[in-house]
Amino acid sequence: MHTPQLFDAPAPDQRLGPAARVLRGFALPVARELLPAIDAIAAASPFRHMVTPGGLTMSVAQTNCGALGWASDRRGYRYTTIDPETGASWPAMPGVFDRLARQAAEAAGFSGFVPDACLINRYAPGARLSLHQDRDECDFDAPIVSVSLGMGAVFLFGGHARTDPTTRVALHHGDVVVWGGADRLRYHGVLPLKDEPHALLGRQRINFTFRKAG
Ligand code: MD3
Ligand code: FE
Protein backbone atom coordinates (compact mmCIF):
# COMPACT_ATOMS: atom_id res chain seq x y z
CA MET A 1 0.00 0.00 0.00
CA HIS A 2 1.17 3.50 -0.52
CA THR A 3 -0.15 6.68 1.03
CA PRO A 4 -0.93 9.42 -1.46
CA GLN A 5 1.04 12.59 -0.89
CA LEU A 6 -1.39 15.47 -0.38
CA PHE A 7 1.13 18.31 -0.05
CA ASP A 8 4.47 19.11 -1.62
CA ALA A 9 7.25 18.01 0.67
CA PRO A 10 9.41 20.98 1.74
CA ALA A 11 12.84 21.00 0.17
CA PRO A 12 15.15 19.22 2.63
CA ASP A 13 18.01 20.97 4.37
CA GLN A 14 20.98 20.93 2.08
CA ARG A 15 24.74 20.82 2.41
CA LEU A 16 26.35 23.09 -0.17
CA GLY A 17 29.91 22.40 0.91
CA PRO A 18 31.88 21.10 3.92
CA ALA A 19 30.79 24.13 5.99
CA ALA A 20 27.78 25.59 4.17
CA ARG A 21 24.21 24.64 5.12
CA VAL A 22 20.78 25.65 3.85
CA LEU A 23 18.27 25.67 6.73
CA ARG A 24 14.95 25.58 4.87
CA GLY A 25 12.30 27.79 6.45
CA PHE A 26 14.39 28.48 9.56
CA ALA A 27 13.27 32.16 9.66
CA LEU A 28 9.55 31.47 9.05
CA PRO A 29 8.56 31.58 12.75
CA VAL A 30 9.85 35.18 13.04
CA ALA A 31 9.23 36.43 9.47
CA ARG A 32 6.35 38.70 10.56
CA GLU A 33 8.54 40.28 13.24
CA LEU A 34 11.39 40.88 10.79
CA LEU A 35 9.31 42.94 8.36
CA PRO A 36 8.43 45.89 10.65
CA ALA A 37 12.01 45.84 11.95
CA ILE A 38 13.29 46.23 8.36
CA ASP A 39 10.84 49.12 7.80
CA ALA A 40 12.13 50.88 10.92
CA ILE A 41 15.76 50.44 9.79
CA ALA A 42 14.94 51.76 6.30
CA ALA A 43 13.14 54.78 7.82
CA ALA A 44 16.40 55.78 9.58
CA SER A 45 18.93 54.62 6.93
CA PRO A 46 17.11 54.39 3.59
CA PHE A 47 17.81 51.76 0.96
CA ARG A 48 20.13 53.20 -1.68
CA HIS A 49 21.90 52.01 -4.83
CA MET A 50 25.62 52.12 -4.07
CA VAL A 51 28.29 52.74 -6.69
CA THR A 52 31.15 50.27 -7.12
CA PRO A 53 34.80 51.37 -7.33
CA GLY A 54 34.48 50.67 -11.07
CA GLY A 55 31.75 53.32 -11.32
CA LEU A 56 28.76 50.99 -11.84
CA THR A 57 25.54 51.58 -9.90
CA MET A 58 24.38 48.35 -8.22
CA SER A 59 20.95 47.00 -9.22
CA VAL A 60 20.42 45.82 -5.62
CA ALA A 61 19.43 48.54 -3.12
CA GLN A 62 21.17 48.31 0.28
CA THR A 63 21.17 49.49 3.85
CA ASN A 64 22.65 48.15 7.10
CA CYS A 65 22.02 47.74 10.79
CA GLY A 66 24.42 46.97 13.61
CA ALA A 67 27.60 48.65 14.87
CA LEU A 68 29.18 48.37 11.42
CA GLY A 69 27.70 48.70 7.95
CA TRP A 70 29.07 47.84 4.51
CA ALA A 71 29.41 50.74 2.09
CA SER A 72 30.80 51.17 -1.42
CA ASP A 73 31.73 54.20 -3.48
CA ARG A 74 34.31 55.16 -6.13
CA ARG A 75 37.05 54.94 -3.48
CA GLY A 76 36.34 51.31 -2.57
CA TYR A 77 34.41 48.96 -0.28
CA ARG A 78 34.61 49.22 3.49
CA TYR A 79 32.76 48.83 6.78
CA THR A 80 31.80 52.09 8.51
CA THR A 81 30.22 53.04 11.84
CA ILE A 82 28.46 56.00 10.18
CA ASP A 83 25.97 55.83 7.31
CA PRO A 84 27.60 58.05 4.66
CA GLU A 85 24.12 59.10 3.40
CA THR A 86 22.74 60.33 6.74
CA GLY A 87 25.90 61.14 8.70
CA ALA A 88 24.43 59.21 11.66
CA SER A 89 25.30 55.78 13.09
CA TRP A 90 23.73 52.81 11.31
CA PRO A 91 20.50 51.76 13.10
CA ALA A 92 21.01 49.31 15.98
CA MET A 93 20.57 45.60 15.27
CA PRO A 94 17.06 44.60 16.43
CA GLY A 95 16.93 41.84 19.07
CA VAL A 96 14.94 39.55 16.76
CA PHE A 97 17.70 39.83 14.11
CA ASP A 98 20.49 39.08 16.56
CA ARG A 99 18.70 36.07 18.09
CA LEU A 100 17.89 34.61 14.66
CA ALA A 101 21.52 34.94 13.51
CA ARG A 102 22.94 33.29 16.63
CA GLN A 103 20.39 30.45 16.57
CA ALA A 104 20.97 29.74 12.87
CA ALA A 105 24.75 29.72 13.32
CA GLU A 106 24.39 27.35 16.27
CA ALA A 107 22.06 25.04 14.28
CA ALA A 108 24.67 24.86 11.50
CA GLY A 109 27.47 24.00 13.94
CA PHE A 110 29.02 27.43 14.54
CA SER A 111 28.64 28.12 18.24
CA GLY A 112 29.33 31.53 19.72
CA PHE A 113 28.68 33.61 16.59
CA VAL A 114 28.27 37.28 17.56
CA PRO A 115 27.45 39.43 14.51
CA ASP A 116 28.39 43.12 14.58
CA ALA A 117 27.11 43.95 11.07
CA CYS A 118 24.01 43.19 9.03
CA LEU A 119 23.90 44.13 5.34
CA ILE A 120 20.35 44.29 3.98
CA ASN A 121 19.89 43.81 0.21
CA ARG A 122 16.61 44.63 -1.55
CA TYR A 123 16.00 43.14 -5.01
CA ALA A 124 13.31 44.30 -7.44
CA PRO A 125 12.55 42.12 -10.51
CA GLY A 126 15.64 42.03 -12.74
CA ALA A 127 18.09 42.97 -9.95
CA ARG A 128 21.11 40.70 -9.62
CA LEU A 129 24.40 40.31 -7.80
CA SER A 130 27.38 39.32 -9.91
CA LEU A 131 29.89 36.72 -8.71
CA HIS A 132 32.03 38.04 -5.85
CA GLN A 133 33.79 37.04 -2.64
CA ASP A 134 32.96 38.57 0.76
CA ARG A 135 36.40 39.58 1.96
CA ASP A 136 35.97 43.00 3.56
CA GLU A 137 35.46 41.48 7.03
CA CYS A 138 38.35 41.24 9.50
CA ASP A 139 37.72 37.71 10.71
CA PHE A 140 37.25 34.93 8.14
CA ASP A 141 36.90 32.37 10.95
CA ALA A 142 33.41 33.67 11.74
CA PRO A 143 30.59 32.39 9.51
CA ILE A 144 28.12 34.51 7.53
CA VAL A 145 24.41 33.92 8.12
CA SER A 146 22.04 34.82 5.27
CA VAL A 147 18.23 35.19 5.56
CA SER A 148 15.96 35.39 2.50
CA LEU A 149 12.47 36.94 2.51
CA GLY A 150 9.93 37.60 -0.22
CA MET A 151 10.36 36.54 -3.86
CA GLY A 152 12.47 33.48 -4.58
CA ALA A 153 15.90 33.73 -6.17
CA VAL A 154 18.49 31.51 -7.76
CA PHE A 155 21.71 31.67 -5.81
CA LEU A 156 25.01 30.77 -7.50
CA PHE A 157 27.60 29.02 -5.38
CA GLY A 158 31.04 28.80 -6.95
CA GLY A 159 34.55 27.86 -5.94
CA HIS A 160 37.67 29.70 -4.88
CA ALA A 161 38.44 31.02 -8.36
CA ARG A 162 35.99 33.22 -10.28
CA THR A 163 35.99 30.82 -13.22
CA ASP A 164 35.23 27.68 -11.14
CA PRO A 165 31.92 25.99 -12.00
CA THR A 166 28.86 27.16 -10.02
CA THR A 167 25.98 25.25 -8.42
CA ARG A 168 22.49 26.77 -8.56
CA VAL A 169 20.44 26.82 -5.38
CA ALA A 170 16.84 28.09 -5.20
CA LEU A 171 16.27 30.24 -2.10
CA HIS A 172 12.76 30.98 -0.87
CA HIS A 173 11.00 33.08 1.75
CA GLY A 174 12.26 32.07 5.19
CA ASP A 175 15.33 30.12 4.06
CA VAL A 176 18.54 30.69 6.02
CA VAL A 177 22.02 29.77 4.78
CA VAL A 178 25.13 29.59 6.95
CA TRP A 179 28.60 29.70 5.35
CA GLY A 180 31.87 29.32 7.16
CA GLY A 181 35.16 27.49 7.39
CA ALA A 182 36.42 26.16 4.07
CA ASP A 183 33.40 27.68 2.25
CA ARG A 184 33.72 31.18 3.69
CA LEU A 185 35.62 32.68 0.72
CA ARG A 186 33.83 30.95 -2.13
CA TYR A 187 32.60 33.04 -5.04
CA HIS A 188 28.82 33.52 -5.06
CA GLY A 189 26.12 35.61 -6.71
CA VAL A 190 22.40 35.90 -7.46
CA LEU A 191 20.79 35.55 -10.92
CA PRO A 192 18.45 38.33 -12.15
CA LEU A 193 15.28 38.12 -10.08
CA LYS A 194 12.19 36.75 -11.85
CA ASP A 195 8.98 38.74 -11.58
CA GLU A 196 6.86 36.40 -9.47
CA PRO A 197 5.20 38.46 -6.70
CA HIS A 198 5.26 37.14 -3.14
CA ALA A 199 2.12 37.03 -0.96
CA LEU A 200 3.66 38.98 1.95
CA LEU A 201 6.31 41.18 0.30
CA GLY A 202 4.96 41.75 -3.21
CA ARG A 203 7.50 42.33 -5.98
CA GLN A 204 10.64 42.32 -3.89
CA ARG A 205 13.20 40.06 -2.31
CA ILE A 206 15.01 41.06 0.86
CA ASN A 207 18.20 39.29 1.88
CA PHE A 208 20.13 40.08 4.99
CA THR A 209 23.56 38.81 5.83
CA PHE A 210 24.95 38.81 9.36
CA ARG A 211 28.69 39.19 9.65
CA LYS A 212 31.46 39.67 12.12
CA ALA A 213 33.12 42.55 10.32
CA GLY A 214 35.24 44.20 13.01
C1 MD3 B 1 28.84 32.27 0.18
N1 MD3 B 1 24.17 38.44 -0.79
O1 MD3 B 1 25.38 40.55 0.35
S1 MD3 B 1 23.64 35.86 0.62
C2 MD3 B 1 26.13 39.68 -0.16
O2 MD3 B 1 21.16 36.89 -1.67
C3 MD3 B 1 25.52 38.54 -0.84
O3 MD3 B 1 21.69 38.97 -1.41
C4 MD3 B 1 23.44 37.44 -1.53
O4 MD3 B 1 26.21 37.76 -1.40
C5 MD3 B 1 21.99 37.77 -1.52
O5 MD3 B 1 27.37 39.74 -0.11
C6 MD3 B 1 23.69 36.09 -1.11
C7 MD3 B 1 24.63 34.51 0.71
C8 MD3 B 1 26.08 34.54 0.95
C9 MD3 B 1 26.70 35.45 1.76
C10 MD3 B 1 28.04 35.28 2.04
C11 MD3 B 1 28.77 34.22 1.52
C12 MD3 B 1 26.79 33.52 0.43
C13 MD3 B 1 28.14 33.33 0.70
C14 MD3 B 1 30.13 34.01 1.84
C15 MD3 B 1 30.80 32.95 1.31
C16 MD3 B 1 30.16 32.08 0.47
FE1 FE C 1 28.28 38.11 -0.86
Coordinates of C-alpha atoms and ligand atoms in Angstrom, one line a residue, residues 60 62 119 121 123 129 132-134 144-148 153 155-157 171 177 179-180 183-190 205-209 211, ligand 1:
V60 CA 20.4 45.8 -5.6
Q62 CA 21.2 48.3 0.3
L119 CA 23.9 44.1 5.3
N121 CA 19.9 43.8 0.2
Y123 CA 16.0 43.1 -5.0
L129 CA 24.4 40.3 -7.8
H132 CA 32.0 38.0 -5.8
Q133 CA 33.8 37.0 -2.6
D134 CA 33.0 38.6 0.8
I144 CA 28.1 34.5 7.5
V145 CA 24.4 33.9 8.1
S146 CA 22.0 34.8 5.3
V147 CA 18.2 35.2 5.6
S148 CA 16.0 35.4 2.5
A153 CA 15.9 33.7 -6.2
F155 CA 21.7 31.7 -5.8
L156 CA 25.0 30.8 -7.5
F157 CA 27.6 29.0 -5.4
L171 CA 16.3 30.2 -2.1
V177 CA 22.0 29.8 4.8
W179 CA 28.6 29.7 5.4
G180 CA 31.9 29.3 7.2
D183 CA 33.4 27.7 2.3
R184 CA 33.7 31.2 3.7
L185 CA 35.6 32.7 0.7
R186 CA 33.8 30.9 -2.1
Y187 CA 32.6 33.0 -5.0
H188 CA 28.8 33.5 -5.1
G189 CA 26.1 35.6 -6.7
V190 CA 22.4 35.9 -7.5
R205 CA 13.2 40.1 -2.3
I206 CA 15.0 41.1 0.9
N207 CA 18.2 39.3 1.9
F208 CA 20.1 40.1 5.0
T209 CA 23.6 38.8 5.8
R211 CA 28.7 39.2 9.6
Ligands
MD3_1 C1 28.8 32.3 0.2 N1 24.2 38.4 -0.8 O1 25.4 40.5 0.3 S1 23.6 35.9 0.6 C2 26.1 39.7 -0.2 O2 21.2 36.9 -1.7 C3 25.5 38.5 -0.8 O3 21.7 39.0 -1.4 C4 23.4 37.4 -1.5 O4 26.2 37.8 -1.4 C5 22.0 37.8 -1.5 O5 27.4 39.7 -0.1 C6 23.7 36.1 -1.1 C7 24.6 34.5 0.7 C8 26.1 34.5 0.9 C9 26.7 35.4 1.8 C10 28.0 35.3 2.0 C11 28.8 34.2 1.5 C12 26.8 33.5 0.4 C13 28.1 33.3 0.7 C14 30.1 34.0 1.8 C15 30.8 32.9 1.3 C16 30.2 32.1 0.5

